[in-house]
Amino acid sequence: MDIAFRLLPVPSRGTEPCSHPVMRTIDVLRVANPVLLGFLRTLTAVDAIVLDMFCMDALDVDAELNIPAYIFFSSALGDLAIMLHMPYYYPTAPSSFKDMPKTVLHFPGVPPIRALDMGAAMQDRDSDVAKARLSQCARMIEARGILVNSFDWLEARALEALSRGLCTPGRSAPPVHCIGPLVLPGNRGGASERHACLEWLDTQPDQSVVFLSFGSLGRFSAPQLREIARGLENSGQRFLWVVRNPPEHRSNSVVPDLESLLPEGFLERTRERGFVVKNWAPQSEVLRHRSIGVFVTHCGWNSALEGIASGVPMICWPLYAEQKMNKVHMVEELKVGVVMEGYEEELVKAEEVEAKVKLVMASGLAKEHLYGE
């Protein structure tokens, strides 16, 4: 298969000033339609086009050129079931989700979910961003099909609801095609030397290490980092922890200063059983390592799939976007993890970190969920 990349110019005009990143993204993609149309007309033959789930306005281009359009949905089948049903559900809800945070919502094919666990963009239904996202959700049924990074065995109930049209009452929904799990292989860059954390993991007992990693955008405040550190230290467990600078960090350096961020003496006191990595670790390789016993994750869907594919139980600590919805699927439906309580508060306390790490590592609770042992 021949693969070629074409970088299309981004229109410099036509977008309205907007502070919300989701609105800016939608706006830029919308005004880029003429550029996409012109590019596609230069091609001799186009059998189909695959669109990101934020590119619903490009369906107009596909319709004009009579090209079959498919949507690549990079999150869970359960998230797709919710999003397809949202245009039918939200307009009839008694109020915005933000005004009824503890109210339990019901969507086809997924566990009950609290309103506060819905995506941040949907919390205020009168906001421009919520209206834009609802419009995008409604347009998804115009596609020829939806490709989802999941698999039928994992999310059978959500897939059945989607296939039976329960998420789009009175309308025909496009077929859903499971193409997952799409999990990145290890050693992506082809580096000849292994990361130092892998060498350290080689020296640890099987299933003995707690791995904490929160994605490329997952950042904690300095007080939260100290709470995590205290919880890990008090747990007595081995750990591998990826630390990034706090969002309030003002230094020009992107490399975190661990001595100033973490409790005094923490690194020295835990050096025999802990390894702290600055900014990045080879996550897929780490998760497949024999010494990993549990994965503390932000519940990004790619990370969740890597944990599932590696057979590692998870502690779910959602941070942003659809991660709170993913947490519900992972804990209530898939039974592959437990919740780090207090994630919706300003701080998760050290006592909770300690308790959850001990629970999963000592009792094997999450392992029972994963393997039925």
CSV table of C-alpha atoms in Angstrom, one decimal:
chain,number,residue,atom,x,y,z
A,1,MET,CA,0.0,0.0,0.0
A,2,ASP,CA,1.3,3.4,-1.0
A,3,ILE,CA,0.9,6.1,1.7
A,4,ALA,CA,1.4,9.8,0.9
A,5,PHE,CA,0.9,12.8,3.1
A,6,ARG,CA,-0.4,16.2,2.0
A,7,LEU,CA,-0.4,19.2,4.3
A,8,LEU,CA,-3.3,21.5,3.4
A,9,PRO,CA,-3.0,25.2,4.2
A,10,VAL,CA,-5.0,26.5,7.1
A,11,PRO,CA,-7.3,29.5,6.2
A,12,SER,CA,-6.1,32.7,7.8
A,13,ARG,CA,-9.5,34.3,7.8
A,14,GLY,CA,-13.1,33.4,8.3
A,15,THR,CA,-13.0,32.2,11.9
A,16,GLU,CA,-14.7,34.1,14.7
A,17,PRO,CA,-12.7,34.9,17.8
A,18,CYS,CA,-13.4,32.3,20.4
A,19,SER,CA,-11.6,31.3,23.7
A,20,HIS,CA,-12.8,27.7,23.9
A,21,PRO,CA,-10.4,25.3,22.3
A,22,VAL,CA,-13.1,23.0,21.1
A,23,MET,CA,-14.9,25.9,19.4
A,24,ARG,CA,-11.6,27.1,17.8
A,25,THR,CA,-11.0,23.6,16.4
A,26,ILE,CA,-14.5,23.2,15.0
A,27,ASP,CA,-14.3,26.7,13.5
A,28,VAL,CA,-11.0,26.2,11.8
A,29,LEU,CA,-12.0,22.9,10.3
A,30,ARG,CA,-15.3,24.4,9.1
A,31,VAL,CA,-13.7,27.2,7.2
A,32,ALA,CA,-11.1,24.8,5.7
A,33,ASN,CA,-13.9,23.0,3.7
A,34,PRO,CA,-13.1,24.9,0.4
A,35,VAL,CA,-9.4,23.9,0.8
A,36,LEU,CA,-10.3,20.3,1.3
A,37,LEU,CA,-12.8,20.4,-1.7
A,38,GLY,CA,-10.1,21.9,-4.0
A,39,PHE,CA,-7.6,19.3,-2.9
A,40,LEU,CA,-10.0,16.3,-3.5
A,41,ARG,CA,-10.8,17.6,-6.9
A,42,THR,CA,-7.2,17.3,-7.9
A,43,LEU,CA,-7.2,13.6,-7.2
A,44,THR,CA,-8.0,11.2,-10.0
A,45,ALA,CA,-10.0,8.8,-7.9
A,46,VAL,CA,-11.2,8.8,-4.3
A,47,ASP,CA,-12.9,5.7,-3.1
A,48,ALA,CA,-13.7,6.9,0.4
A,49,ILE,CA,-12.7,9.5,3.0
A,50,VAL,CA,-12.2,9.0,6.7
A,51,LEU,CA,-13.0,11.9,9.0
A,52,ASP,CA,-12.0,12.6,12.5
A,53,MET,CA,-15.1,13.0,14.8
A,54,PHE,CA,-14.5,16.8,15.0
A,55,CYS,CA,-14.7,17.1,11.2
A,56,MET,CA,-18.4,16.8,10.7
A,57,ASP,CA,-18.6,19.9,8.6
A,58,ALA,CA,-16.5,18.0,6.0
A,59,LEU,CA,-19.5,15.8,5.3
A,60,ASP,CA,-20.7,18.7,3.1
A,61,VAL,CA,-17.6,18.2,0.9
A,62,ASP,CA,-18.1,14.5,0.7
A,63,ALA,CA,-21.8,15.0,-0.3
A,64,GLU,CA,-20.9,17.5,-3.0
A,65,LEU,CA,-18.3,15.1,-4.5
A,66,ASN,CA,-20.4,12.0,-3.8
A,67,ILE,CA,-17.6,10.4,-1.9
A,68,PRO,CA,-18.5,7.8,0.8
A,69,ALA,CA,-17.5,9.2,4.2
A,70,TYR,CA,-16.5,7.2,7.2
A,71,ILE,CA,-15.9,8.6,10.7
A,72,PHE,CA,-13.0,7.4,12.8
A,73,PHE,CA,-14.1,7.5,16.4
A,74,SER,CA,-11.0,7.1,18.6
A,75,SER,CA,-12.8,6.5,21.9
A,76,ALA,CA,-14.9,3.8,23.4
A,77,LEU,CA,-18.0,2.2,21.9
A,78,GLY,CA,-19.8,3.3,25.1
A,79,ASP,CA,-18.8,6.9,24.4
A,80,LEU,CA,-20.2,6.6,20.9
A,81,ALA,CA,-23.5,5.2,22.2
A,82,ILE,CA,-23.8,8.2,24.5
A,83,MET,CA,-22.8,10.8,21.8
A,84,LEU,CA,-25.2,9.4,19.2
A,85,HIS,CA,-28.0,9.5,21.7
A,86,MET,CA,-27.2,13.0,23.1
A,87,PRO,CA,-29.2,15.0,20.4
A,88,TYR,CA,-32.3,13.0,21.5
A,89,TYR,CA,-31.6,13.1,25.2
A,90,TYR,CA,-30.2,16.5,26.2
A,91,PRO,CA,-33.0,18.8,24.8
A,92,THR,CA,-35.6,17.0,26.9
A,93,ALA,CA,-33.5,16.8,30.1
A,94,PRO,CA,-34.8,18.9,33.0
A,95,SER,CA,-31.7,21.1,33.1
A,96,SER,CA,-28.1,21.3,32.2
A,97,PHE,CA,-25.8,18.6,33.6
A,98,LYS,CA,-23.9,21.2,35.6
A,99,ASP,CA,-27.1,22.0,37.5
A,100,MET,CA,-27.8,18.3,38.4
A,101,PRO,CA,-24.3,16.9,39.0
A,102,LYS,CA,-25.3,13.9,41.1
A,103,THR,CA,-28.3,12.9,38.9
A,104,VAL,CA,-27.9,9.5,37.3
A,105,LEU,CA,-28.4,9.5,33.5
A,106,HIS,CA,-29.4,6.5,31.4
A,107,PHE,CA,-28.2,5.8,27.9
A,108,PRO,CA,-28.7,2.7,25.7
A,109,GLY,CA,-25.9,0.1,26.0
A,110,VAL,CA,-23.9,1.7,28.8
A,111,PRO,CA,-24.0,1.7,32.6
A,112,PRO,CA,-25.8,4.5,34.5
A,113,ILE,CA,-23.6,7.6,34.6
A,114,ARG,CA,-23.7,10.7,36.8
A,115,ALA,CA,-24.2,14.1,35.1
A,116,LEU,CA,-20.9,15.3,36.5
A,117,ASP,CA,-19.1,12.5,34.6
A,118,MET,CA,-20.3,13.8,31.2
A,119,GLY,CA,-17.7,15.6,29.2
A,120,ALA,CA,-16.9,19.2,30.2
A,121,ALA,CA,-18.1,20.6,26.9
A,122,MET,CA,-21.6,19.2,27.5
A,123,GLN,CA,-22.1,20.5,31.0
A,124,ASP,CA,-23.9,23.7,30.1
A,125,ARG,CA,-26.4,22.9,27.3
A,126,ASP,CA,-27.0,26.6,26.6
A,127,SER,CA,-23.3,27.2,25.9
A,128,ASP,CA,-22.0,27.6,22.3
A,129,VAL,CA,-19.7,24.7,22.7
A,130,ALA,CA,-22.4,22.3,23.9
A,131,LYS,CA,-24.6,23.4,21.0
A,132,ALA,CA,-21.8,22.8,18.5
A,133,ARG,CA,-21.0,19.4,19.9
A,134,LEU,CA,-24.7,18.4,19.8
A,135,SER,CA,-24.8,19.5,16.2
A,136,GLN,CA,-21.7,17.3,15.5
A,137,CYS,CA,-23.3,14.3,17.2
A,138,ALA,CA,-26.4,14.7,15.2
A,139,ARG,CA,-24.5,14.8,11.9
A,140,MET,CA,-22.6,11.6,12.6
A,141,ILE,CA,-25.5,9.5,11.2
A,142,GLU,CA,-24.8,11.0,7.8
A,143,ALA,CA,-21.7,9.0,7.4
A,144,ARG,CA,-21.5,5.7,5.5
A,145,GLY,CA,-20.0,4.0,8.6
A,146,ILE,CA,-18.2,4.6,11.9
A,147,LEU,CA,-14.8,3.0,12.6
A,148,VAL,CA,-14.2,2.6,16.3
A,149,ASN,CA,-11.0,1.7,18.2
A,150,SER,CA,-12.5,-1.1,20.2
A,151,PHE,CA,-13.6,-4.7,19.8
A,152,ASP,CA,-16.9,-6.5,20.1
A,153,TRP,CA,-15.9,-8.8,22.9
A,154,LEU,CA,-14.9,-5.9,25.1
A,155,GLU,CA,-18.0,-3.7,24.7
A,156,ALA,CA,-20.7,-6.2,23.5
A,157,ARG,CA,-23.6,-4.4,25.1
A,158,ALA,CA,-22.8,-1.0,23.6
A,159,LEU,CA,-22.2,-2.5,20.2
A,160,GLU,CA,-25.6,-4.3,20.4
A,161,ALA,CA,-27.4,-1.0,21.3
A,162,LEU,CA,-25.6,0.7,18.4
A,163,SER,CA,-26.4,-2.1,15.9
A,164,ARG,CA,-30.1,-2.2,16.9
A,165,GLY,CA,-30.5,1.6,16.4
A,166,LEU,CA,-31.4,2.2,20.1
A,167,CYS,CA,-29.1,5.2,20.2
A,168,THR,CA,-30.8,7.0,17.3
A,169,PRO,CA,-34.5,6.4,17.8
A,170,GLY,CA,-36.6,6.9,14.7
A,171,ARG,CA,-33.4,7.3,12.5
A,172,SER,CA,-31.2,4.9,10.7
A,173,ALA,CA,-27.7,4.8,12.2
A,174,PRO,CA,-24.7,4.0,10.1
A,175,PRO,CA,-23.0,0.6,10.6
A,176,VAL,CA,-20.3,0.5,13.3
A,177,HIS,CA,-17.1,-1.3,12.5
A,178,CYS,CA,-14.7,-2.3,15.3
A,179,ILE,CA,-11.1,-2.0,14.2
A,180,GLY,CA,-9.4,-2.2,17.6
A,181,PRO,CA,-7.6,-2.6,19.7
A,182,LEU,CA,-5.1,-0.3,17.9
A,183,VAL,CA,-2.2,-0.4,20.4
A,184,LEU,CA,1.1,1.1,19.6
A,185,PRO,CA,4.0,-1.3,19.6
A,186,GLY,CA,7.0,-0.8,21.9
A,187,ASN,CA,10.2,0.9,20.9
A,188,ARG,CA,8.4,3.2,18.4
A,189,GLY,CA,11.5,5.2,17.6
A,190,GLY,CA,13.6,2.2,16.9
A,191,ALA,CA,16.1,3.3,19.6
A,192,SER,CA,18.9,0.9,20.1
A,193,GLU,CA,19.1,1.6,23.9
A,194,ARG,CA,16.2,0.7,26.2
A,195,HIS,CA,14.8,3.4,28.5
A,196,ALA,CA,16.4,3.4,32.0
A,197,CYS,CA,13.0,2.6,33.6
A,198,LEU,CA,12.8,-0.7,31.7
A,199,GLU,CA,16.2,-1.7,33.0
A,200,TRP,CA,15.0,-0.9,36.5
A,201,LEU,CA,11.8,-2.9,36.0
A,202,ASP,CA,14.0,-5.9,35.1
A,203,THR,CA,15.3,-6.0,38.6
A,204,GLN,CA,11.8,-6.0,40.2
A,205,PRO,CA,9.7,-9.0,41.2
A,206,ASP,CA,6.7,-10.1,39.0
A,207,GLN,CA,3.6,-8.0,39.2
A,208,SER,CA,5.0,-5.9,42.1
A,209,VAL,CA,5.2,-2.4,40.6
A,210,VAL,CA,2.6,0.3,40.6
A,211,PHE,CA,2.9,2.3,37.3
A,212,LEU,CA,1.5,5.9,37.3
A,213,SER,CA,1.2,7.7,34.0
A,214,PHE,CA,-1.3,10.3,33.0
A,215,GLY,CA,-0.9,11.0,29.3
A,216,SER,CA,0.8,13.8,27.4
A,217,LEU,CA,-1.6,16.4,28.7
A,218,GLY,CA,-2.1,15.1,32.2
A,219,ARG,CA,-0.6,17.5,34.7
A,220,PHE,CA,-1.2,17.9,38.4
A,221,SER,CA,-0.7,20.9,40.7
A,222,ALA,CA,2.3,20.9,43.0
A,223,PRO,CA,0.1,20.2,46.1
A,224,GLN,CA,-1.4,17.2,44.3
A,225,LEU,CA,2.0,15.8,43.3
A,226,ARG,CA,3.0,16.0,47.0
A,227,GLU,CA,-0.1,14.1,48.0
A,228,ILE,CA,0.6,11.4,45.4
A,229,ALA,CA,4.2,11.1,46.7
A,230,ARG,CA,3.1,10.8,50.3
A,231,GLY,CA,0.5,8.2,49.3
A,232,LEU,CA,3.1,6.1,47.4
A,233,GLU,CA,5.6,6.3,50.2
A,234,ASN,CA,3.1,5.3,52.9
A,235,SER,CA,1.8,2.4,50.8
A,236,GLY,CA,5.1,0.6,51.0
A,237,GLN,CA,4.7,-0.5,47.4
A,238,ARG,CA,7.2,-0.4,44.6
A,239,PHE,CA,6.4,2.2,42.0
A,240,LEU,CA,7.3,3.7,38.6
A,241,TRP,CA,5.9,7.3,38.3
A,242,VAL,CA,6.0,9.6,35.4
A,243,VAL,CA,6.0,13.3,36.6
A,244,ARG,CA,5.4,16.4,34.5
A,245,ASN,CA,5.6,20.0,35.5
A,246,PRO,CA,2.4,21.4,37.1
A,247,PRO,CA,0.1,23.5,34.9
A,248,GLU,CA,1.0,26.6,37.0
A,249,HIS,CA,4.7,26.1,36.3
A,250,ARG,CA,6.3,29.3,35.1
A,251,SER,CA,10.0,28.3,34.5
A,252,ASN,CA,11.4,28.1,31.0
A,253,SER,CA,12.5,24.6,31.6
A,254,VAL,CA,10.1,21.8,30.5
A,255,VAL,CA,12.0,19.3,32.7
A,256,PRO,CA,10.5,19.0,36.2
A,257,ASP,CA,12.6,19.8,39.2
A,258,LEU,CA,11.8,16.8,41.3
A,259,GLU,CA,13.6,18.0,44.4
A,260,SER,CA,11.4,21.1,44.6
A,261,LEU,CA,8.1,19.5,43.5
A,262,LEU,CA,8.2,16.4,45.7
A,263,PRO,CA,8.3,16.2,49.5
A,264,GLU,CA,11.8,16.8,51.0
A,265,GLY,CA,13.7,13.6,51.2
A,266,PHE,CA,11.1,11.6,49.2
A,267,LEU,CA,13.4,10.5,46.4
A,268,GLU,CA,16.1,9.4,48.9
A,269,ARG,CA,13.7,7.5,51.2
A,270,THR,CA,12.0,5.6,48.3
A,271,ARG,CA,15.1,5.0,46.1
A,272,GLU,CA,15.2,1.3,46.9
A,273,ARG,CA,11.7,0.7,45.6
A,274,GLY,CA,10.7,3.7,43.5
A,275,PHE,CA,11.7,5.1,40.1
A,276,VAL,CA,10.5,8.6,39.1
A,277,VAL,CA,10.7,9.5,35.4
A,278,LYS,CA,10.6,13.0,34.1
A,279,ASN,CA,8.0,13.8,31.5
A,280,TRP,CA,7.8,10.5,29.5
A,281,ALA,CA,8.2,6.7,29.7
A,282,PRO,CA,7.6,4.1,27.0
A,283,GLN,CA,4.1,3.3,28.2
A,284,SER,CA,3.2,0.3,26.0
A,285,GLU,CA,6.6,-1.4,26.8
A,286,VAL,CA,6.2,-0.7,30.5
A,287,LEU,CA,2.7,-2.1,30.7
A,288,ARG,CA,3.8,-5.3,29.0
A,289,HIS,CA,6.7,-5.8,31.4
A,290,ARG,CA,6.3,-8.8,33.8
A,291,SER,CA,6.9,-6.6,36.9
A,292,ILE,CA,3.9,-4.3,36.5
A,293,GLY,CA,1.1,-5.1,38.9
A,294,VAL,CA,-1.3,-2.1,38.5
A,295,PHE,CA,-1.7,0.9,36.2
A,296,VAL,CA,-2.8,4.3,37.7
A,297,THR,CA,-4.3,6.0,34.6
A,298,HIS,CA,-6.1,9.1,33.5
A,299,CYS,CA,-8.5,6.9,31.5
A,300,GLY,CA,-7.6,8.2,28.1
A,301,TRP,CA,-8.9,5.5,25.7
A,302,ASN,CA,-5.6,4.7,24.1
A,303,SER,CA,-4.1,4.2,27.6
A,304,ALA,CA,-7.1,2.1,28.7
A,305,LEU,CA,-6.7,-0.2,25.7
A,306,GLU,CA,-3.0,-0.6,26.3
A,307,GLY,CA,-3.7,-1.6,29.9
A,308,ILE,CA,-6.4,-4.0,28.8
A,309,ALA,CA,-4.3,-5.5,26.1
A,310,SER,CA,-1.5,-6.0,28.6
A,311,GLY,CA,-3.8,-7.6,31.2
A,312,VAL,CA,-2.9,-5.0,33.8
A,313,PRO,CA,-5.6,-4.0,36.3
A,314,MET,CA,-6.1,-0.2,36.6
A,315,ILE,CA,-6.9,2.5,39.1
A,316,CYS,CA,-8.9,5.1,37.3
A,317,TRP,CA,-8.2,8.8,37.8
A,318,PRO,CA,-9.9,10.7,35.0
A,319,LEU,CA,-8.7,14.3,34.3
A,320,TYR,CA,-10.4,15.9,31.3
A,321,ALA,CA,-12.4,15.4,28.0
A,322,GLU,CA,-14.3,12.1,27.8
A,323,GLN,CA,-12.1,10.4,30.5
A,324,LYS,CA,-14.8,10.5,33.2
A,325,MET,CA,-17.1,8.6,30.8
A,326,ASN,CA,-14.4,6.2,30.1
A,327,LYS,CA,-13.9,5.7,33.8
A,328,VAL,CA,-17.6,4.6,34.1
A,329,HIS,CA,-17.2,2.1,31.3
A,330,MET,CA,-13.9,0.7,32.7
A,331,VAL,CA,-15.2,0.3,36.3
A,332,GLU,CA,-18.9,-0.5,35.9
A,333,GLU,CA,-19.1,-2.3,32.6
A,334,LEU,CA,-15.7,-3.8,31.7
A,335,LYS,CA,-14.6,-4.5,35.3
A,336,VAL,CA,-11.0,-3.7,34.6
A,337,GLY,CA,-10.4,-1.1,37.2
A,338,VAL,CA,-11.4,0.6,40.4
A,339,VAL,CA,-11.9,4.3,41.0
A,340,MET,CA,-9.5,6.8,42.7
A,341,GLU,CA,-12.2,8.5,44.8
A,342,GLY,CA,-12.1,12.3,45.0
A,343,TYR,CA,-11.0,12.7,41.4
A,344,GLU,CA,-13.7,15.4,40.9
A,345,GLU,CA,-12.4,17.4,44.0
A,346,GLU,CA,-9.6,19.9,44.1
A,347,LEU,CA,-7.2,17.3,45.7
A,348,VAL,CA,-7.1,13.6,46.0
A,349,LYS,CA,-5.6,13.0,49.4
A,350,ALA,CA,-2.5,10.9,50.1
A,351,GLU,CA,-4.7,8.5,52.2
A,352,GLU,CA,-6.8,7.7,49.2
A,353,VAL,CA,-3.8,7.1,47.0
A,354,GLU,CA,-2.3,4.8,49.7
A,355,ALA,CA,-5.6,2.9,50.2
A,356,LYS,CA,-6.3,2.2,46.6
A,357,VAL,CA,-2.7,1.1,45.8
A,358,LYS,CA,-2.8,-1.2,48.8
A,359,LEU,CA,-6.3,-2.5,47.9
A,360,VAL,CA,-5.4,-3.5,44.3
A,361,MET,CA,-1.9,-4.8,45.0
A,362,ALA,CA,-2.6,-6.6,48.2
A,363,SER,CA,-6.1,-8.0,47.8
A,364,GLY,CA,-6.0,-8.7,44.1
A,365,LEU,CA,-9.5,-7.1,43.7
A,366,ALA,CA,-8.9,-5.6,40.3
A,367,LYS,CA,-7.1,-8.8,39.2
A,368,GLU,CA,-10.2,-10.8,40.0
A,369,HIS,CA,-12.2,-8.5,37.8
A,370,LEU,CA,-9.7,-8.9,34.9
A,371,TYR,CA,-9.1,-12.6,35.1
A,372,GLY,CA,-12.0,-14.0,37.1
A,373,GLU,CA,-9.6,-15.5,39.6
